[in-house]
Short mmCIF file of C-alpha atoms in Angstrom, two decimals:
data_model
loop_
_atom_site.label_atom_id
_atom_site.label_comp_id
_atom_site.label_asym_id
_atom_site.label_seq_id
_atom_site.Cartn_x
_atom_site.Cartn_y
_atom_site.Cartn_z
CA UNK A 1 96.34 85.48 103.50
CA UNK A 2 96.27 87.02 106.91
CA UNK A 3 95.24 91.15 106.00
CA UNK A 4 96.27 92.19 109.25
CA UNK A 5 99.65 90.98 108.10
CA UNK A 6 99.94 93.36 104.89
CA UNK A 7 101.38 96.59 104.82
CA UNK A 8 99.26 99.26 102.14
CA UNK A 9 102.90 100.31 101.64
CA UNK A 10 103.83 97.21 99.80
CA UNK A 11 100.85 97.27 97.40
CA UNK A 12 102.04 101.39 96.72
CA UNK A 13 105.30 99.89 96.26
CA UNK A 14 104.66 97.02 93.99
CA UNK A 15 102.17 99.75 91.50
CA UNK A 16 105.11 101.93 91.24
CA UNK A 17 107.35 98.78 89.83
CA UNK A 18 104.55 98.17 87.71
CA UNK A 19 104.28 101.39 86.16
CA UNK A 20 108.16 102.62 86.05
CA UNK A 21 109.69 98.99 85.19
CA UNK A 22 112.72 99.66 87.33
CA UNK A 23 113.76 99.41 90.97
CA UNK A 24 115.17 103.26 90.76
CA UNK A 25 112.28 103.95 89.28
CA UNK A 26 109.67 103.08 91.29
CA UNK A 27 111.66 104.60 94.31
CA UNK A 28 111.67 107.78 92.96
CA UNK A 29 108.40 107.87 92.07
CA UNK A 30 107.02 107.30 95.84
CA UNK A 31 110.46 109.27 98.06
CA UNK A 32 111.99 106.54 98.62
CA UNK A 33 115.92 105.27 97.99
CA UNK A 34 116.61 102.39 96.12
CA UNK A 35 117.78 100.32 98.95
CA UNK A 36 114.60 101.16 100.70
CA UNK A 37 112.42 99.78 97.29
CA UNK A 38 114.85 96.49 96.97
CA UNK A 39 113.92 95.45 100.89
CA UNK A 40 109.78 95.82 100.10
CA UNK A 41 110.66 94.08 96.72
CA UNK A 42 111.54 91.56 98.70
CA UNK A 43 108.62 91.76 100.89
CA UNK A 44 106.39 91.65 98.29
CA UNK A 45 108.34 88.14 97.22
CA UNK A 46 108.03 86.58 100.48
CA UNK A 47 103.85 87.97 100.65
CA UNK A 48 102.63 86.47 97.40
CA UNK A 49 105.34 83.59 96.94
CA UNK A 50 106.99 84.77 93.93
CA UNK A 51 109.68 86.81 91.99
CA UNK A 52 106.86 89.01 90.58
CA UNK A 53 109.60 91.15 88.87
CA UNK A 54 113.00 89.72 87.25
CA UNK A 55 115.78 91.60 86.29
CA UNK A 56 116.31 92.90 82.88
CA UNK A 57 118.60 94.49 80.45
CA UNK A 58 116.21 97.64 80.52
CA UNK A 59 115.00 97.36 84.63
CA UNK A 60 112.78 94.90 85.92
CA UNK A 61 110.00 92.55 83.84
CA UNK A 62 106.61 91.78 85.35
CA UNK A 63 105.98 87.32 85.81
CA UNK A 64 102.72 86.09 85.33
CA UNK A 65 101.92 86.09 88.63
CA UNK A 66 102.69 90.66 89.27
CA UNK A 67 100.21 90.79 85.96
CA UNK A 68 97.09 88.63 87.43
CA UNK A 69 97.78 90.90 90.53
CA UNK A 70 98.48 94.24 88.81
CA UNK A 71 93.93 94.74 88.20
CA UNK A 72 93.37 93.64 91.46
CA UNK A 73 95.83 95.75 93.23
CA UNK A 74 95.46 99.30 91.38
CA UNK A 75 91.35 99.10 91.73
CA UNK A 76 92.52 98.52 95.46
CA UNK A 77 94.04 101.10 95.60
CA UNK A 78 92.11 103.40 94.12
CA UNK A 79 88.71 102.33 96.18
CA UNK A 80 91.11 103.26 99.36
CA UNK A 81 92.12 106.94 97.92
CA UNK A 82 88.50 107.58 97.25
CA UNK A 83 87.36 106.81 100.41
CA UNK A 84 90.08 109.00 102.04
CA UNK A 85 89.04 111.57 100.09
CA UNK A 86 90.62 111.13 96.73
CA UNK A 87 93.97 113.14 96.10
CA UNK A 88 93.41 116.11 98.20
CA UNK A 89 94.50 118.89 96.73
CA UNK A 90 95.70 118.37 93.14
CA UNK A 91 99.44 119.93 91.55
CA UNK A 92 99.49 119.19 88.06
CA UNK A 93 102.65 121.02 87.66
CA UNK A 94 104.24 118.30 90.66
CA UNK A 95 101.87 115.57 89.93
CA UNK A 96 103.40 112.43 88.57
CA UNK A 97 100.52 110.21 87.89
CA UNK A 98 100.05 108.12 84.92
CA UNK A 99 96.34 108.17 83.50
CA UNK A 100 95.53 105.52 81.47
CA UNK A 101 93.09 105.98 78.62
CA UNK A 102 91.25 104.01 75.87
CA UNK A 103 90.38 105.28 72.96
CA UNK A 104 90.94 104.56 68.84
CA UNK A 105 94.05 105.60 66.74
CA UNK A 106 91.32 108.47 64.98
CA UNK A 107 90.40 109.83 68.43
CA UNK A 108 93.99 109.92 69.50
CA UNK A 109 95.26 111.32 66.52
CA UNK A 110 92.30 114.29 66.74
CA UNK A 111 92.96 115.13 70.40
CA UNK A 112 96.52 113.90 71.28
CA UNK A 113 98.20 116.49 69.26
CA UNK A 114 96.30 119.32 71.23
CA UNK A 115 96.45 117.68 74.62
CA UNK A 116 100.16 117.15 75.07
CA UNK A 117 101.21 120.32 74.67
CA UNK A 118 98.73 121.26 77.16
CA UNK A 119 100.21 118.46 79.74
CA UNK A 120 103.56 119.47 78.67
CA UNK A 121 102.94 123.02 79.51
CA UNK A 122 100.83 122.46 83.08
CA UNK A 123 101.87 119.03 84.10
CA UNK A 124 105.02 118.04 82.94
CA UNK A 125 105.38 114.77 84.74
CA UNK A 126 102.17 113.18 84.34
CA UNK A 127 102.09 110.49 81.77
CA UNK A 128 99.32 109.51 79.05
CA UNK A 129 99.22 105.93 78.78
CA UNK A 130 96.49 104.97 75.42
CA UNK A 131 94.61 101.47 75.06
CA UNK A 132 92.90 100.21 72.24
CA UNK A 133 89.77 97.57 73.81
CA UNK A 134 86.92 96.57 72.14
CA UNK A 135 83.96 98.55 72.72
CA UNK A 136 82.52 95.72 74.91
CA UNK A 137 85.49 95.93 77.37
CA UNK A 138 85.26 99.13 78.31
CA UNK A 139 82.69 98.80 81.04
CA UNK A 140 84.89 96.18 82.31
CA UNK A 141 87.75 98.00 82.39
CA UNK A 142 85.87 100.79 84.01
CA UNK A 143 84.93 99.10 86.60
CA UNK A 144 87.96 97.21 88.03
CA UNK A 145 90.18 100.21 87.37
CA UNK A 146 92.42 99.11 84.51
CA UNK A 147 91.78 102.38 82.73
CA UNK A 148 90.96 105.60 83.77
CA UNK A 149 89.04 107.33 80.82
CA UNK A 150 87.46 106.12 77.56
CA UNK A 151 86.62 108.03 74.48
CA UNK A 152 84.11 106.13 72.26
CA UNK A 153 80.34 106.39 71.75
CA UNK A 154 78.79 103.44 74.19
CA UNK A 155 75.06 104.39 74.11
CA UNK A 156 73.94 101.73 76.69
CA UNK A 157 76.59 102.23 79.56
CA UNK A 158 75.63 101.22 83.05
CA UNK A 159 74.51 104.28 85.50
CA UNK A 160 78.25 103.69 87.03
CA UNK A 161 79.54 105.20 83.65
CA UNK A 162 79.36 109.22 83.91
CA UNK A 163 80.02 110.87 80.40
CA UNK A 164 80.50 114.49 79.12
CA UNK A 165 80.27 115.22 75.67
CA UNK A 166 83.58 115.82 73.47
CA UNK A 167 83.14 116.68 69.37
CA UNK A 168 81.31 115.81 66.72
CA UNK A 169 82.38 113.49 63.91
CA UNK A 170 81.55 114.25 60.11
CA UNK A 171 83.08 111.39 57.82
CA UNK A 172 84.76 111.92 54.65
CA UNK A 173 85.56 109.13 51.72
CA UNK A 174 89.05 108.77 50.15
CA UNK A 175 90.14 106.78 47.02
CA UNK A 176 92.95 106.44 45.21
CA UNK A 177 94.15 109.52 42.90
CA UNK A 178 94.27 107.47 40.05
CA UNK A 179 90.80 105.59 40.44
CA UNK A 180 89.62 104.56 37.40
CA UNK A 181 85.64 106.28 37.66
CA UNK A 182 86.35 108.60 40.67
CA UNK A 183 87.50 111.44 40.01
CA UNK A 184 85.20 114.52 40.81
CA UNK A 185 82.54 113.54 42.64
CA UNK A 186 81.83 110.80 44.71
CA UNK A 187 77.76 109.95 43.72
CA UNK A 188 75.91 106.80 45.46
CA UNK A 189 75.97 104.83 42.57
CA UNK A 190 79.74 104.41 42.55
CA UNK A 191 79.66 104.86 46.49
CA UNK A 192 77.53 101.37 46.24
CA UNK A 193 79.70 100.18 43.65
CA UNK A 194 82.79 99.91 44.66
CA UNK A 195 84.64 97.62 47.23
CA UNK A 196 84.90 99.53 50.73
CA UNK A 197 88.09 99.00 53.74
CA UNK A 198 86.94 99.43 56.81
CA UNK A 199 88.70 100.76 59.88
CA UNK A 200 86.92 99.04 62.91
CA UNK A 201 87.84 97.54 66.45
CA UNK A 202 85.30 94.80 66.46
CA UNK A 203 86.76 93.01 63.50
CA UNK A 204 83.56 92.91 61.68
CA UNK A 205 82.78 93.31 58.41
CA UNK A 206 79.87 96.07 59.24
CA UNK A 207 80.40 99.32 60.97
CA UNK A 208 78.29 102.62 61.30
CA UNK A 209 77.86 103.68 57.69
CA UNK A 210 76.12 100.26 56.85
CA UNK A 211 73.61 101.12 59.42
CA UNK A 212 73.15 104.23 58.12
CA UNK A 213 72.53 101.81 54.92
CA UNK A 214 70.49 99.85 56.53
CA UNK A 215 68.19 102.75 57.63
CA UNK A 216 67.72 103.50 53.94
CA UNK A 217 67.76 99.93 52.00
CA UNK A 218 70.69 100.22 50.69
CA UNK A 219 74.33 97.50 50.83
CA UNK A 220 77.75 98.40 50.24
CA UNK A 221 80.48 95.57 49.81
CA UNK A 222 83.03 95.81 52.55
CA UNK A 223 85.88 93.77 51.14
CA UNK A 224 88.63 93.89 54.20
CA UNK A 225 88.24 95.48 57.76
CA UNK A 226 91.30 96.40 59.49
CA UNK A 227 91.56 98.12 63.35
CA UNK A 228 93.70 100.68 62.61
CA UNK A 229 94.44 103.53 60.24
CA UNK A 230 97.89 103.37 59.21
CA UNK A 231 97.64 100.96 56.02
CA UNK A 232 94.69 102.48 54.80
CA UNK A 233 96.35 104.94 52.46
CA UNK A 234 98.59 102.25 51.12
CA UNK A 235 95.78 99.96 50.62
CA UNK A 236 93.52 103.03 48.79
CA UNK A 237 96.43 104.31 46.47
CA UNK A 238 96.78 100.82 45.46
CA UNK A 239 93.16 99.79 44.16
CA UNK A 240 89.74 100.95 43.24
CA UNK A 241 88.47 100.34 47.03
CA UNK A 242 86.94 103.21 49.18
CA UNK A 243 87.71 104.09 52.64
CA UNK A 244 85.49 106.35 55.09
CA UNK A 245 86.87 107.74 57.84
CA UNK A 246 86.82 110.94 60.65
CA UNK A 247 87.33 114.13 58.45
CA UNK A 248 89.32 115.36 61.11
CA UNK A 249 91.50 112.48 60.74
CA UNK A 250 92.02 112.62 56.99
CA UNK A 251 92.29 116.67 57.40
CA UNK A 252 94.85 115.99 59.68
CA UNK A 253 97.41 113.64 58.00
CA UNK A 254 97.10 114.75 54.99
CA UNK A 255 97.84 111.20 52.69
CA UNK A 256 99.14 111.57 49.72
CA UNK A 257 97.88 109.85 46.50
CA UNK A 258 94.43 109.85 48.00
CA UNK A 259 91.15 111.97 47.14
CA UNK A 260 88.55 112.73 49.54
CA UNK A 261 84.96 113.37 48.75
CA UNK A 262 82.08 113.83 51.39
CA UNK A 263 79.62 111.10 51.68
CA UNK A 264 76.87 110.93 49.21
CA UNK A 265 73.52 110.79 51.26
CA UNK A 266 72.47 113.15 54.52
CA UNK A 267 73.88 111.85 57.76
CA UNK A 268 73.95 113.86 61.21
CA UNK A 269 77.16 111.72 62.06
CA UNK A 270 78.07 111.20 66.09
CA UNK A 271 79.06 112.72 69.15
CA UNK A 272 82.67 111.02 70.74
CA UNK A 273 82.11 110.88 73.92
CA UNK A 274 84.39 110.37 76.96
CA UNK A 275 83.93 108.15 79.89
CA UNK A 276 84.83 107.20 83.70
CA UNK A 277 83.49 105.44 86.54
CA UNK A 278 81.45 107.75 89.14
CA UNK A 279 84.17 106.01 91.92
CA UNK A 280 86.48 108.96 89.91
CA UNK A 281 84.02 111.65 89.72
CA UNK A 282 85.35 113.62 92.68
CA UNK A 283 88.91 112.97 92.33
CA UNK A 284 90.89 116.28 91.92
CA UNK A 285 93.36 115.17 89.34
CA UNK A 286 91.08 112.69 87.74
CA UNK A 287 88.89 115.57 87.09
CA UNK A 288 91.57 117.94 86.17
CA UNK A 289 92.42 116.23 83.01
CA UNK A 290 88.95 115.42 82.55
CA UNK A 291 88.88 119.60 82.18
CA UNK A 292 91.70 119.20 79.86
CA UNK A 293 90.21 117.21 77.42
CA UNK A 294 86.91 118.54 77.32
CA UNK A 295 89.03 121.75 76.77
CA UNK A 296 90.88 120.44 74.00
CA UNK A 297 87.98 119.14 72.32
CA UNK A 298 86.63 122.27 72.03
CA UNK A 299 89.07 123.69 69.23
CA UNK A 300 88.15 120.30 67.00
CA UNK A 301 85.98 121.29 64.43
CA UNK A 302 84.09 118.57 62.80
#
């Protein structure tokens, strides 16, 4: 493909359909009409030798073809933006970009509630869109511009991975209300005892605690790992199992039919921290919600 021949335009254009899944859409989002969108539509149809978006009840549909482009395209883009000098000067109250951020169901549920009033507030038309990757994506993801931001703990990113620190974690343990030896303490006997459900992305059956296990000798049975928090207090209320999770998250939503207890042994617990690529560092609005969260995080209180 002759790169004389392509109009930047056209790869604006075909990020906007991406993002607002509609011809009308996608005009509005860059100033222009809808008969103006259709014609580089079509364009972008003739360039790459495909539909790349069908019609459907709801807008338009992405083919195979528009999602093998879409990583490709918006690190493209971005590389060009930084090198003319990122966004300029940054509106949050007129911006309408769409940040896209991975992170866990905990972390969102900690920070999420205090950062979209903020954005609702200040920015009302920029748009949060969360991922869940495996921590050993991330990087990846970084790197060709598929997300923006990541909030995790990844002690051994690459020097292209700036951080800032967010809050700390302290963990808590909840079992059912009606366990059958639980009841008013949790000790490490029946800590060690008793089958554990773990919450991890990595769809192991080991996660922090049993290296803080490890570190001392001692083995806990994990009987099921899950990657997500929402079953866990059906699961709990249901049998003699032992879930440990955030204490902000179990502050927070408040289960019912669940008892929480703090972990048995000393721990210092962990630091969530959040991520981007250096390419980003400079970029006004990239950095303005980088402010936000950091800002947010500050009221969490571990």
């Amino acid at each position: 493909m002759n790169l004389a021949s392509i109009d930047l335009n056209l790869l604006v254009a075909f990020d906007a359909l991406l993002s607002e899944g509609s011809v009308s859409g996608a005009a509005a989002r860059i100033g222009l009409s809808q008969p103006a969108m259709s014609k580089r539509l079509a364009h972008l149809r003739r360039l790459f030798a495909d539909d790349l978006f069908v019609r459907h009840a709801d807008g338009v549909r992405p083919t195979e073809k528009a999602l093998d482009l879409a990583d490709p395209i918006r690190a493209a883009l971005r590389q060009i933006q930084d090198a003319l000098g990122g966004f300029g000067q940054f509106s949050p109250e007129r911006s309408g970009r769409i940040f896209r951020v991975a992170t866990t169901d905990h972390i969102a549920a900690t920070l999420m509630p205090r950062l979209m009033p903020v954005l609702r507030s200040a920015a009302p038309r920029i748009s949060i869109v969360l991922r869940s990757l495996h921590r050993q994506e991330i990087v990846d993801n970084l790197d060709k511009g598929s997300i923006d931001l990541a909030i995790t703990i990844l002690p051994d990113a690459p020097t292209t991975i700036k951080r800032a620190p967010l809050f700390h974690v302290n963990w808590l343990s909840i079992v059912s209300a009606e366990h059958p030896e639980i009841r008013d303490a949790m000790t490490l006997e029946l800590f060690l005892k008793y089958p554990h459900l773990l919450v991890t992305h990595v769809g192991d059956l080991k996660g922090y605690i049993d290296r803080l296990l490890d570190d001392r000798g001692l083995k806990r049975t994990v009987a099921m790992s899950l990657p997500y928090a929402l079953a866990v207090p059906a699961i709990i209320a249901q049998t003699d199992m032992i879930c440990t999770l955030s204490a902000n998250v179990i502050r927070l939503t408040n289960w019912p039919r669940v008892r929480s207890f703090p972990l048995p042994f000393d721990y210092f617990g962990y630091q969530e921290t959040l991520l981007w690529h250096r390419r980003n560092d400079s970029d006004p609005g990239h950095a303005w919600l980088r402010r936000m969260l950091i800002r947010v995080s500050e009221t969490v209180t571990s």
